[in-house]
Coordinates of C-alpha atoms in Angstrom, one line a residue:
Chain A
M1 CA 52.9 50.1 -58.9
E2 CA 49.2 49.8 -59.6
L3 CA 48.1 46.7 -61.3
S4 CA 45.2 46.9 -63.7
K5 CA 43.9 44.5 -66.3
D6 CA 44.4 46.8 -69.3
E7 CA 48.0 47.4 -68.8
P8 CA 50.3 44.4 -69.4
T9 CA 52.5 44.1 -66.4
P10 CA 56.2 43.6 -67.0
K11 CA 57.3 40.0 -66.6
R12 CA 60.6 40.9 -65.2
G13 CA 61.0 43.8 -62.8
F14 CA 63.7 44.6 -60.3
F15 CA 61.7 43.4 -57.4
R16 CA 60.4 40.3 -59.1
L17 CA 61.5 37.2 -57.3
S18 CA 61.9 34.0 -59.2
R19 CA 59.7 31.2 -57.9
K20 CA 62.7 29.2 -57.0
A21 CA 64.3 31.9 -54.9
A22 CA 61.1 33.1 -53.3
P23 CA 60.7 30.5 -50.5
Y24 CA 64.4 30.8 -49.4
L25 CA 64.1 34.6 -49.3
F26 CA 60.8 34.3 -47.3
L27 CA 62.5 32.0 -44.9
A28 CA 65.7 34.1 -44.7
P29 CA 64.7 36.0 -41.5
Y30 CA 64.0 32.7 -39.8
L31 CA 67.1 31.0 -41.1
L32 CA 69.3 33.9 -40.2
L33 CA 67.9 34.4 -36.7
F34 CA 68.0 30.7 -36.1
L35 CA 71.6 30.3 -37.2
V36 CA 72.7 33.2 -35.0
F37 CA 70.6 32.9 -31.9
G38 CA 69.5 29.3 -32.1
L39 CA 72.0 26.9 -33.8
F40 CA 75.2 28.7 -32.8
P41 CA 74.3 28.8 -29.1
L42 CA 73.4 25.1 -29.2
L43 CA 76.6 24.0 -30.9
F44 CA 78.7 26.3 -28.8
S45 CA 77.0 25.0 -25.7
I46 CA 78.0 21.5 -26.6
Y47 CA 81.6 22.7 -27.2
L48 CA 81.5 24.6 -24.0
S49 CA 80.4 21.7 -22.0
F50 CA 83.7 19.9 -22.8
H51 CA 85.8 23.0 -21.8
S52 CA 86.6 24.8 -18.6
W53 CA 86.1 28.5 -19.1
N54 CA 85.7 31.6 -17.0
P55 CA 84.2 34.2 -19.4
V56 CA 85.9 37.1 -17.5
E57 CA 89.3 35.8 -18.8
G58 CA 88.4 35.9 -22.4
L59 CA 88.0 33.3 -25.1
E60 CA 91.7 32.3 -25.0
A61 CA 91.3 31.0 -21.5
M62 CA 89.2 28.1 -22.7
E63 CA 90.6 24.7 -21.9
Y64 CA 89.6 21.3 -23.1
V65 CA 88.7 19.0 -20.2
G66 CA 86.7 16.2 -21.8
F67 CA 83.9 14.9 -19.6
E68 CA 85.2 16.6 -16.5
N69 CA 82.3 19.1 -16.4
F70 CA 79.7 16.3 -16.6
K71 CA 81.5 14.5 -13.8
T72 CA 81.7 17.6 -11.8
A73 CA 78.0 18.2 -12.3
L74 CA 77.0 14.7 -11.5
T75 CA 79.1 14.4 -8.4
D76 CA 78.1 17.9 -7.1
P77 CA 75.9 17.3 -4.0
W78 CA 74.2 20.7 -4.7
M79 CA 73.2 19.5 -8.1
W80 CA 71.4 16.5 -6.5
T81 CA 69.8 18.8 -4.0
A82 CA 68.5 21.0 -6.8
L83 CA 67.3 17.9 -8.8
K84 CA 65.6 16.5 -5.8
N85 CA 63.9 19.9 -5.1
T86 CA 62.8 20.3 -8.7
V87 CA 61.4 16.8 -8.8
F88 CA 59.5 17.1 -5.5
M89 CA 58.1 20.5 -6.4
G90 CA 57.2 19.1 -9.8
L91 CA 55.3 16.2 -8.1
Y92 CA 53.5 18.5 -5.6
A93 CA 52.5 21.1 -8.1
G94 CA 52.2 18.8 -11.2
L95 CA 50.1 16.0 -9.7
S96 CA 47.8 18.4 -7.8
Q97 CA 47.3 20.5 -10.9
H98 CA 46.0 17.6 -13.0
L99 CA 44.1 15.8 -10.2
I100 CA 42.1 19.0 -9.6
A101 CA 41.9 20.2 -13.2
I102 CA 40.2 17.0 -14.6
P103 CA 37.2 16.9 -12.3
A104 CA 37.0 20.8 -12.3
A105 CA 36.8 20.6 -16.1
C106 CA 34.0 18.1 -15.9
V107 CA 32.1 20.4 -13.6
L108 CA 32.8 23.4 -15.8
V109 CA 31.5 21.9 -19.0
S110 CA 28.2 21.0 -17.3
F111 CA 27.5 24.8 -16.9
G112 CA 25.7 27.0 -19.4
G113 CA 27.6 29.1 -21.8
R114 CA 27.7 32.4 -19.9
I115 CA 28.7 31.1 -16.5
R116 CA 31.2 28.8 -18.1
H117 CA 32.8 31.7 -19.9
V118 CA 33.1 33.8 -16.8
L119 CA 34.6 31.0 -14.8
T120 CA 36.9 30.0 -17.6
S121 CA 38.2 33.5 -17.8
A122 CA 38.8 33.6 -14.0
Y123 CA 40.7 30.3 -14.0
F124 CA 42.8 31.2 -17.0
L125 CA 43.9 34.6 -15.7
P126 CA 47.0 33.6 -13.7
Y127 CA 48.4 31.8 -16.7
I128 CA 48.7 35.0 -18.7
T129 CA 50.2 37.1 -16.0
S130 CA 53.9 37.3 -15.3
G131 CA 55.4 34.7 -13.0
I132 CA 57.5 37.4 -11.4
A133 CA 54.6 39.7 -10.6
V134 CA 52.4 37.0 -9.1
S135 CA 55.3 35.5 -7.2
L136 CA 55.8 38.9 -5.6
I137 CA 52.2 39.0 -4.6
F138 CA 52.4 35.6 -3.0
F139 CA 55.7 36.6 -1.4
Q140 CA 53.7 39.3 0.4
M141 CA 50.8 37.0 1.2
Y142 CA 53.2 34.4 2.8
A143 CA 54.9 37.1 5.0
P144 CA 55.0 35.7 8.6
Q145 CA 53.7 38.8 10.4
S146 CA 51.7 40.8 7.9
G147 CA 50.8 38.2 5.3
I148 CA 47.2 37.6 4.7
I149 CA 47.6 33.8 5.1
N150 CA 48.8 34.0 8.6
Q151 CA 46.4 36.8 9.4
T152 CA 43.5 34.7 8.2
L153 CA 44.7 31.8 10.3
L154 CA 44.9 34.0 13.4
L155 CA 41.4 35.4 12.7
L156 CA 40.1 31.8 12.4
A157 CA 41.9 30.7 15.6
D158 CA 40.4 33.6 17.5
S159 CA 36.9 33.1 16.2
K160 CA 34.3 31.3 18.3
W161 CA 32.9 28.9 15.7
A162 CA 36.2 27.7 14.2
G163 CA 38.7 28.2 16.9
W164 CA 38.8 24.6 18.0
A165 CA 40.2 23.6 14.7
F166 CA 43.0 26.2 14.7
T167 CA 44.5 25.8 18.2
W168 CA 47.8 25.1 16.5
V169 CA 48.0 28.7 15.3
H170 CA 50.1 30.8 17.7
D171 CA 50.0 34.5 17.7
A172 CA 53.6 34.7 18.9
M173 CA 55.0 32.2 16.5
P174 CA 53.8 33.0 13.1
I175 CA 54.2 30.3 10.4
R176 CA 57.3 31.0 8.3
W177 CA 56.0 29.7 5.0
L178 CA 59.1 30.7 3.1
E179 CA 61.7 30.3 5.8
D180 CA 60.9 26.9 7.1
V181 CA 62.6 23.9 5.5
A182 CA 59.5 21.8 5.7
L183 CA 57.2 24.4 4.2
I184 CA 59.2 26.1 1.5
Q185 CA 58.6 23.5 -1.2
P186 CA 54.8 23.2 -0.6
S187 CA 54.6 27.0 -0.5
I188 CA 56.4 27.4 -3.9
S189 CA 54.4 24.5 -5.3
F190 CA 51.2 26.1 -4.3
V191 CA 52.0 29.2 -6.3
V192 CA 52.9 27.1 -9.4
F193 CA 49.7 25.1 -8.8
W194 CA 47.7 28.3 -8.6
K195 CA 49.3 29.7 -11.8
F196 CA 48.8 26.6 -14.1
T197 CA 45.8 24.7 -12.9
G198 CA 43.4 27.0 -14.8
F199 CA 45.3 26.4 -18.0
N200 CA 44.8 22.7 -17.6
I201 CA 41.1 23.1 -16.7
V202 CA 40.7 25.0 -20.1
L203 CA 42.6 22.3 -22.0
Y204 CA 40.6 19.5 -20.4
S205 CA 37.2 21.3 -20.8
T206 CA 38.1 21.7 -24.5
G207 CA 38.8 18.0 -24.7
L208 CA 35.6 17.1 -22.9
M209 CA 33.5 19.2 -25.3
T210 CA 34.9 17.1 -28.2
I211 CA 33.3 14.0 -26.8
P212 CA 30.0 13.2 -28.5
K213 CA 26.9 13.7 -26.3
D214 CA 25.2 10.5 -27.4
L215 CA 27.9 8.4 -25.7
Y216 CA 26.8 9.7 -22.4
E217 CA 23.2 9.4 -23.4
A218 CA 23.7 5.7 -24.3
A219 CA 25.6 5.1 -21.0
R220 CA 22.8 6.7 -19.0
I221 CA 20.2 4.5 -20.7
D222 CA 22.3 1.5 -19.7
G223 CA 22.1 2.7 -16.1
A224 CA 25.7 4.1 -15.7
G225 CA 25.9 6.6 -12.8
A226 CA 27.8 9.9 -13.0
F227 CA 31.0 8.4 -11.7
K228 CA 30.9 5.4 -14.1
R229 CA 30.3 7.7 -17.0
F230 CA 33.3 9.7 -15.9
W231 CA 35.5 6.7 -15.5
H232 CA 34.5 4.8 -18.6
I233 CA 33.8 7.6 -21.1
S234 CA 35.4 10.9 -20.1
L235 CA 38.7 9.6 -18.8
P236 CA 39.6 7.3 -21.6
L237 CA 38.6 9.8 -24.3
L238 CA 40.5 12.6 -22.5
R239 CA 43.6 10.5 -22.8
P240 CA 45.3 12.4 -25.7
F241 CA 44.6 15.6 -23.8
I242 CA 46.0 14.2 -20.6
F243 CA 49.1 13.1 -22.5
F244 CA 49.6 16.6 -24.0
A245 CA 48.9 18.5 -20.8
V246 CA 51.1 16.3 -18.6
T247 CA 53.9 16.6 -21.2
L248 CA 53.7 20.4 -21.0
T249 CA 53.7 20.3 -17.2
L250 CA 56.7 17.9 -17.2
I251 CA 58.7 20.1 -19.4
G252 CA 57.7 23.3 -17.6
Q253 CA 58.3 21.9 -14.1
L254 CA 61.8 20.6 -14.8
Q255 CA 62.7 24.1 -15.9
L256 CA 61.0 25.8 -13.0
F257 CA 62.8 29.1 -12.2
E258 CA 60.8 32.3 -11.8
E259 CA 58.5 31.4 -8.9
P260 CA 61.2 29.9 -6.6
Y261 CA 63.6 32.6 -7.6
V262 CA 61.3 35.4 -6.4
L263 CA 59.9 33.5 -3.4
T264 CA 63.4 32.8 -2.1
R265 CA 64.7 36.2 -3.1
G266 CA 67.1 34.5 -5.4
L267 CA 68.9 32.9 -2.5
G268 CA 67.5 29.4 -2.7
G269 CA 65.5 29.4 0.5
P270 CA 66.4 27.6 3.8
S271 CA 69.0 24.9 3.4
Q272 CA 68.7 25.6 -0.4
S273 CA 65.5 23.6 -0.4
G274 CA 63.9 26.0 -2.9
L275 CA 66.8 25.8 -5.3
T276 CA 65.8 24.4 -8.7
I277 CA 68.1 23.1 -11.4
T278 CA 67.7 26.1 -13.6
A279 CA 68.3 28.4 -10.7
Y280 CA 71.4 26.4 -9.8
L281 CA 72.6 26.6 -13.4
M282 CA 72.2 30.3 -13.4
R283 CA 74.2 30.5 -10.2
I284 CA 77.0 28.3 -11.6
G285 CA 77.2 30.4 -14.8
W286 CA 76.6 33.9 -13.7
E287 CA 77.8 34.0 -10.1
W288 CA 80.6 31.5 -10.2
Y289 CA 81.5 32.0 -13.9
E290 CA 81.9 28.3 -14.6
M291 CA 80.4 28.3 -18.0
G292 CA 81.6 24.8 -18.8
T293 CA 79.9 23.2 -15.8
A294 CA 76.8 25.2 -16.4
S295 CA 76.6 24.1 -20.0
A296 CA 77.1 20.4 -19.0
L297 CA 74.3 20.8 -16.4
A298 CA 72.1 22.3 -19.1
W299 CA 72.6 19.3 -21.4
L300 CA 72.0 16.9 -18.5
L301 CA 68.7 18.7 -17.9
F302 CA 67.9 18.4 -21.6
L303 CA 68.6 14.6 -21.3
L304 CA 66.4 14.3 -18.3
I305 CA 63.5 16.1 -20.0
S306 CA 63.9 14.0 -23.2
V307 CA 64.0 10.7 -21.3
L308 CA 61.0 11.5 -19.1
T309 CA 59.0 12.8 -22.1
A310 CA 59.9 9.6 -24.0
L311 CA 58.8 7.4 -21.1
Q312 CA 55.6 9.4 -20.8
F313 CA 55.0 8.8 -24.5
I314 CA 55.7 5.1 -24.3
F315 CA 53.5 4.4 -21.3
F316 CA 50.9 7.0 -21.8
G317 CA 50.9 8.7 -25.1
K318 CA 50.8 5.8 -27.6
K319 CA 47.7 4.2 -26.3
G320 CA 46.1 7.6 -25.9
L321 CA 46.9 8.6 -29.5
R322 CA 45.5 5.3 -30.7
N323 CA 42.2 5.9 -28.9
D324 CA 42.1 9.2 -30.7
H325 CA 41.8 7.5 -34.1
Chain B
M1 CA 28.7 24.8 -8.5
I2 CA 29.6 26.6 -5.3
F3 CA 33.0 24.9 -5.3
S4 CA 33.6 26.2 -8.8
I5 CA 32.7 29.8 -7.9
I6 CA 34.9 29.7 -4.7
A7 CA 37.8 28.4 -6.8
A8 CA 37.3 31.2 -9.3
I9 CA 37.3 33.8 -6.4
M10 CA 40.4 32.2 -5.0
T11 CA 42.1 32.4 -8.4
V12 CA 41.3 36.1 -8.8
F13 CA 41.9 37.1 -5.2
P14 CA 45.7 37.6 -5.2
F15 CA 45.2 40.3 -8.0
V16 CA 42.6 42.1 -6.0
W17 CA 44.7 41.8 -2.9
S18 CA 47.7 43.4 -4.5
A19 CA 45.6 46.3 -5.7
I20 CA 44.2 46.8 -2.2
L21 CA 47.6 46.7 -0.6
A22 CA 48.8 49.3 -3.1
T23 CA 46.5 51.8 -1.4
H24 CA 47.7 51.2 2.2
D25 CA 50.7 52.4 4.1
R26 CA 53.1 50.4 6.3
S27 CA 51.1 50.8 9.5
T28 CA 48.0 49.2 8.0
I29 CA 49.8 46.5 6.2
F30 CA 51.9 45.5 9.3
G31 CA 49.3 46.4 11.9
G32 CA 47.6 43.1 11.8
G33 CA 44.1 42.4 10.6
I34 CA 43.0 42.1 7.0
P35 CA 42.3 45.5 5.3
L36 CA 39.7 44.5 2.8
Y37 CA 39.0 48.1 1.9
I38 CA 40.7 50.7 -0.2
G39 CA 43.1 52.8 1.8
D40 CA 44.2 56.4 1.2
H41 CA 47.9 56.0 0.6
L42 CA 47.9 55.4 -3.1
G43 CA 49.5 58.7 -3.8
A44 CA 52.2 58.2 -1.2
N45 CA 52.9 54.7 -2.5
Y46 CA 53.2 56.0 -6.0
D47 CA 55.7 58.6 -5.0
K48 CA 57.8 55.9 -3.2
L49 CA 57.7 53.7 -6.2
M50 CA 58.9 56.4 -8.4
E51 CA 61.7 57.2 -5.9
M52 CA 62.9 53.6 -5.9
L53 CA 63.5 53.3 -9.7
P54 CA 62.4 54.7 -13.0
F55 CA 59.3 52.6 -13.1
W56 CA 57.6 54.2 -16.1
R57 CA 60.8 53.9 -18.0
A58 CA 60.6 50.1 -17.4
M59 CA 57.0 50.1 -18.5
A60 CA 57.8 52.0 -21.6
N61 CA 60.7 49.5 -22.3
S62 CA 58.3 46.6 -21.9
F63 CA 55.8 48.1 -24.2
F64 CA 58.5 48.8 -26.7
I65 CA 59.9 45.3 -26.8
A66 CA 56.4 43.7 -26.8
I67 CA 55.2 45.9 -29.7
M68 CA 58.4 45.6 -31.7
G69 CA 58.7 41.9 -31.0
T70 CA 55.1 41.1 -31.8
S71 CA 54.9 43.1 -35.0
V72 CA 58.2 41.8 -36.4
S73 CA 57.1 38.2 -35.3
L74 CA 54.0 38.6 -37.4
L75 CA 56.0 39.6 -40.4
F76 CA 58.7 37.0 -40.1
C77 CA 56.4 34.1 -39.1
S78 CA 53.9 34.8 -41.8
L79 CA 56.7 34.9 -44.4
G80 CA 58.1 31.6 -43.1
G81 CA 54.7 30.0 -42.7
Y82 CA 53.7 31.1 -46.2
A83 CA 56.9 29.7 -47.7
F84 CA 56.4 26.3 -46.0
G85 CA 52.7 26.3 -46.9
V86 CA 52.7 27.1 -50.7
Y87 CA 56.1 26.4 -52.2
E88 CA 57.9 23.2 -53.0
F89 CA 61.6 23.6 -52.6
K90 CA 64.7 21.6 -52.0
G91 CA 65.2 20.6 -48.4
K92 CA 61.7 21.7 -47.4
N93 CA 60.6 18.6 -45.5
A94 CA 64.0 18.2 -43.7
L95 CA 64.0 21.9 -42.7
F96 CA 60.5 21.7 -41.4
S97 CA 61.0 18.6 -39.3
F98 CA 64.3 20.1 -38.0
M99 CA 62.5 23.3 -37.1
L100 CA 59.8 21.5 -35.1
A101 CA 62.4 19.4 -33.4
T102 CA 64.2 22.5 -32.1
M103 CA 61.0 23.4 -30.2
M104 CA 61.7 20.5 -27.8
I105 CA 65.1 22.0 -26.6
P106 CA 64.7 23.9 -23.4
P107 CA 65.8 27.5 -23.8
V108 CA 68.2 27.3 -20.9
V109 CA 70.4 25.0 -22.9
G110 CA 71.6 27.7 -25.2
L111 CA 71.5 30.5 -22.7
I112 CA 75.2 30.9 -22.0
P113 CA 76.3 31.1 -25.7
F114 CA 73.2 33.3 -26.4
Y115 CA 74.7 35.7 -23.9
L116 CA 78.1 35.5 -25.7
I117 CA 76.7 36.1 -29.2
V118 CA 74.6 39.0 -28.0
K119 CA 77.8 40.4 -26.5
M120 CA 79.8 39.8 -29.7
L121 CA 77.2 41.5 -31.8
G122 CA 77.4 44.5 -29.5
L123 CA 73.7 44.0 -28.5
L124 CA 74.4 43.6 -24.8
D125 CA 72.3 45.9 -22.6
T126 CA 70.2 46.9 -25.6
L127 CA 66.5 46.3 -25.9
T128 CA 67.0 44.7 -29.3
S129 CA 68.7 41.7 -27.7
V130 CA 65.4 40.9 -25.8
W131 CA 63.0 41.1 -28.8
L132 CA 64.8 40.5 -32.1
P133 CA 66.1 36.9 -31.4
F134 CA 62.6 35.7 -30.6
T135 CA 60.7 37.1 -33.6
A136 CA 60.9 34.1 -36.0
T137 CA 59.7 31.3 -33.7
P138 CA 59.1 27.7 -34.9
F139 CA 55.7 27.8 -33.2
G140 CA 54.7 30.9 -35.1
I141 CA 55.8 29.6 -38.5
F142 CA 54.1 26.3 -37.8
L143 CA 50.9 28.0 -36.8
V144 CA 50.8 30.1 -40.0
R145 CA 51.7 27.2 -42.2
Q146 CA 48.9 25.1 -40.8
Y147 CA 46.5 28.0 -41.6
V148 CA 47.9 28.5 -45.1
V149 CA 47.5 24.8 -45.9
S150 CA 44.0 24.5 -44.6
S151 CA 42.4 27.9 -45.5
I152 CA 44.2 29.4 -48.5
P153 CA 42.9 27.9 -51.8
K154 CA 45.5 27.2 -54.4
E155 CA 43.2 28.7 -57.1
L156 CA 43.5 32.1 -55.4
L157 CA 47.3 32.0 -55.7
E158 CA 47.0 31.0 -59.3
A159 CA 44.5 33.8 -60.0
A160 CA 46.9 36.3 -58.5
K161 CA 49.7 35.0 -60.7
L162 CA 47.5 35.3 -63.8
D163 CA 46.8 38.9 -62.9
G164 CA 50.6 39.4 -63.0
A165 CA 51.3 39.6 -59.3
G166 CA 54.9 38.6 -58.4
E167 CA 55.8 36.2 -55.6
F168 CA 56.1 38.9 -52.9
R169 CA 53.0 40.8 -54.0
T170 CA 50.9 37.6 -53.9
Y171 CA 52.0 37.1 -50.3
W172 CA 51.6 40.8 -49.3
S173 CA 48.4 41.8 -51.0
V174 CA 46.5 38.6 -51.5
V175 CA 47.5 36.2 -48.7
L176 CA 48.5 38.4 -45.8
P177 CA 45.0 39.9 -45.3
L178 CA 43.5 36.4 -45.3
L179 CA 45.9 35.3 -42.6
K180 CA 44.3 37.6 -40.0
P181 CA 42.9 34.9 -37.7
S182 CA 46.1 33.0 -37.3
L183 CA 48.1 36.2 -37.0
A184 CA 45.7 37.4 -34.2
T185 CA 46.5 34.2 -32.3
L186 CA 50.2 34.5 -32.9
G187 CA 50.1 38.1 -31.9
I188 CA 48.6 37.3 -28.6
V189 CA 51.0 34.5 -27.8
Q190 CA 54.0 36.7 -28.7
F191 CA 52.8 39.7 -26.8
V192 CA 52.2 37.8 -23.6
F193 CA 55.6 36.1 -24.0
F194 CA 57.5 39.4 -24.5
W195 CA 55.6 41.2 -21.7
N196 CA 56.3 38.4 -19.2
N197 CA 59.8 37.4 -20.3
F198 CA 62.3 37.4 -17.5
L199 CA 65.2 35.1 -18.2
T200 CA 66.5 36.9 -21.3
P201 CA 66.3 40.4 -19.8
L202 CA 67.9 39.1 -16.7
I203 CA 71.0 38.0 -18.5
A204 CA 71.1 40.6 -21.3
L205 CA 70.2 43.9 -19.6
N206 CA 72.3 45.5 -16.9
S207 CA 71.6 49.2 -16.6
Q208 CA 68.6 50.4 -14.8
E209 CA 67.3 52.6 -17.6
K210 CA 67.1 49.4 -19.8
Y211 CA 65.1 47.5 -17.3
V212 CA 61.9 45.9 -18.4
V213 CA 59.0 45.7 -16.0
T214 CA 59.7 42.1 -14.8
L215 CA 63.3 43.1 -14.0
A216 CA 62.2 46.2 -12.3
L217 CA 59.8 44.3 -10.0
R218 CA 62.5 41.8 -9.1
S219 CA 64.9 44.5 -8.3
I220 CA 62.6 46.3 -5.9
Q221 CA 62.2 43.1 -4.0
N222 CA 65.9 43.1 -3.2
N223 CA 65.6 46.6 -1.6
P224 CA 65.4 45.7 2.1
N225 CA 63.5 48.9 2.8
A226 CA 61.0 48.4 0.0
P227 CA 57.7 49.6 1.3
W228 CA 55.2 46.8 0.5
G229 CA 52.5 49.2 -0.6
A230 CA 54.7 50.6 -3.2
V231 CA 55.9 47.2 -4.4
M232 CA 52.3 46.0 -4.7
L233 CA 51.4 49.1 -6.6
G234 CA 54.2 48.3 -9.0
T235 CA 53.0 44.7 -9.4
T236 CA 49.5 45.9 -10.0
I237 CA 50.6 48.4 -12.7
A238 CA 52.7 45.7 -14.3
I239 CA 49.8 43.3 -14.6
L240 CA 47.3 45.9 -15.6
P241 CA 48.0 46.2 -19.4
L242 CA 47.5 42.4 -19.9
L243 CA 44.5 42.5 -17.6
V244 CA 42.7 45.2 -19.6
F245 CA 43.6 43.4 -22.8
Y246 CA 42.2 40.2 -21.3
M247 CA 39.0 41.8 -20.2
F248 CA 38.2 42.7 -23.8
A249 CA 39.5 39.6 -25.6
S250 CA 39.6 36.8 -23.0
K251 CA 38.0 34.4 -25.4
R252 CA 40.5 35.1 -28.1
I253 CA 43.4 35.0 -25.7
I254 CA 42.4 31.7 -24.2
A255 CA 41.9 30.2 -27.7
G256 CA 45.3 31.6 -28.7
L257 CA 47.3 30.4 -25.8
T258 CA 45.8 26.9 -25.9
S259 CA 45.9 26.6 -29.6
G260 CA 48.9 24.3 -29.5
A261 CA 46.8 21.7 -27.7
V262 CA 43.6 21.8 -29.7
K263 CA 43.8 20.6 -33.3
T264 CA 42.3 23.0 -35.8

């Protein structure tokens, strides 16, 4: 149907939507998909968390158990191990990410456009690549015999100029990055750190570039050094960005799954010290078929994320958002 | 300055390293030393990779879900964002707030019933189950709505109406072409999401010929005799499409994926 000014267009056609119906029709795909794949799973997951159910036995086998699943989840020592692991890896990877990203962003914005663009692209690269693929690469790099990390350490230990610092490296006893209880969490955290620091650097550098230049100029005239300018201007004005970035890290870290899953070959690592909450949830649900307990654990995880995000908002966000205005 | 450059090299190094290992055989990889040069076993590794699993099939599946998922997302999210942006209708504000609130819920919470509904709809072990459910995302609708509100003048919509365009035609021929910048952003976010997605394929796909590339990579890791050169070749190939895309549009991609943070 071609529209032209000479020809009067019919006011009512078969495909003419009324103004009232139009928004609902336009939102129909969202509403439909949300009802089926969003709301139903959520409500059913609540229902499921109060039932004991092995999916293999069919829907009839569902049995109401009240808060039993929550009790099971909360008294399960493995759940606490998984929680502890998740929190520790979150702290290692999360804290180091932000502690490095803020100064790195300050340095980055001091560069000219072209260098800055090249460096930004490099830092950001791990963020867009698949967690599975990069974890596989690190899995190889961490290999005790052939991995490049141990090979480099050996090379350094054998070298004349640096050997004195690497006498702890033994040819016969390679470091087992992913099989040693003491090393597995730092090893996993490093991959997560490597993957997400660049994203934060970009966020912070965007934030820094919104700060007016005359503020720094004025401070310089008043005799403030580089550190003072960072402490009294950059850091406070970055606050809303820090709030946002830390919230994202918090939510992401508590749901950590892919990196530990690949690095421990889905087995949880030595003494299960690489087992995260999400990985444990998957195990309860898809290996042990205890869908009720898995659902309860999922809601407990949701509760934890909500509480921590709320706390982060109360202590950190509010003031930061006020500074923004 | 030097520190920044070293950091950038360290960030990119694992990718280069995986590409280098993809050209070496077992004896070089396990022989000690660090082979920082290109080897001559690329062909042999390629053959091994193909022997282990239908790798190109997995790549094709990944492309299929990423392209279907992304293009349908653009349609659904632009429709939804347009509806929230230009119309006044009953329940609009409540629905909008509700939609944003659902973004806070971790995906893992609905994972088990998601599996059940996929099964009930007969979509288990189909590629549809890994793209269709994620095509009308709250983030996408929100993104388009913000753009509609800030950049589409009301007068334009009125002019279209005066010219006799219906509701759908106004959206399709007048507004949609103007939404390009926000759709480009959304397209990037969705493509990267679909290409890298692991959790949904892990629970929804079983048979090897349905595997997407993330699942395929994970499955070769479980093969105890997996030759590392071949595994690294697979990893490199899996990363390559995004890498090439990134080289041409890194500015856009970075802006797209950080757009949630930076107010526009």
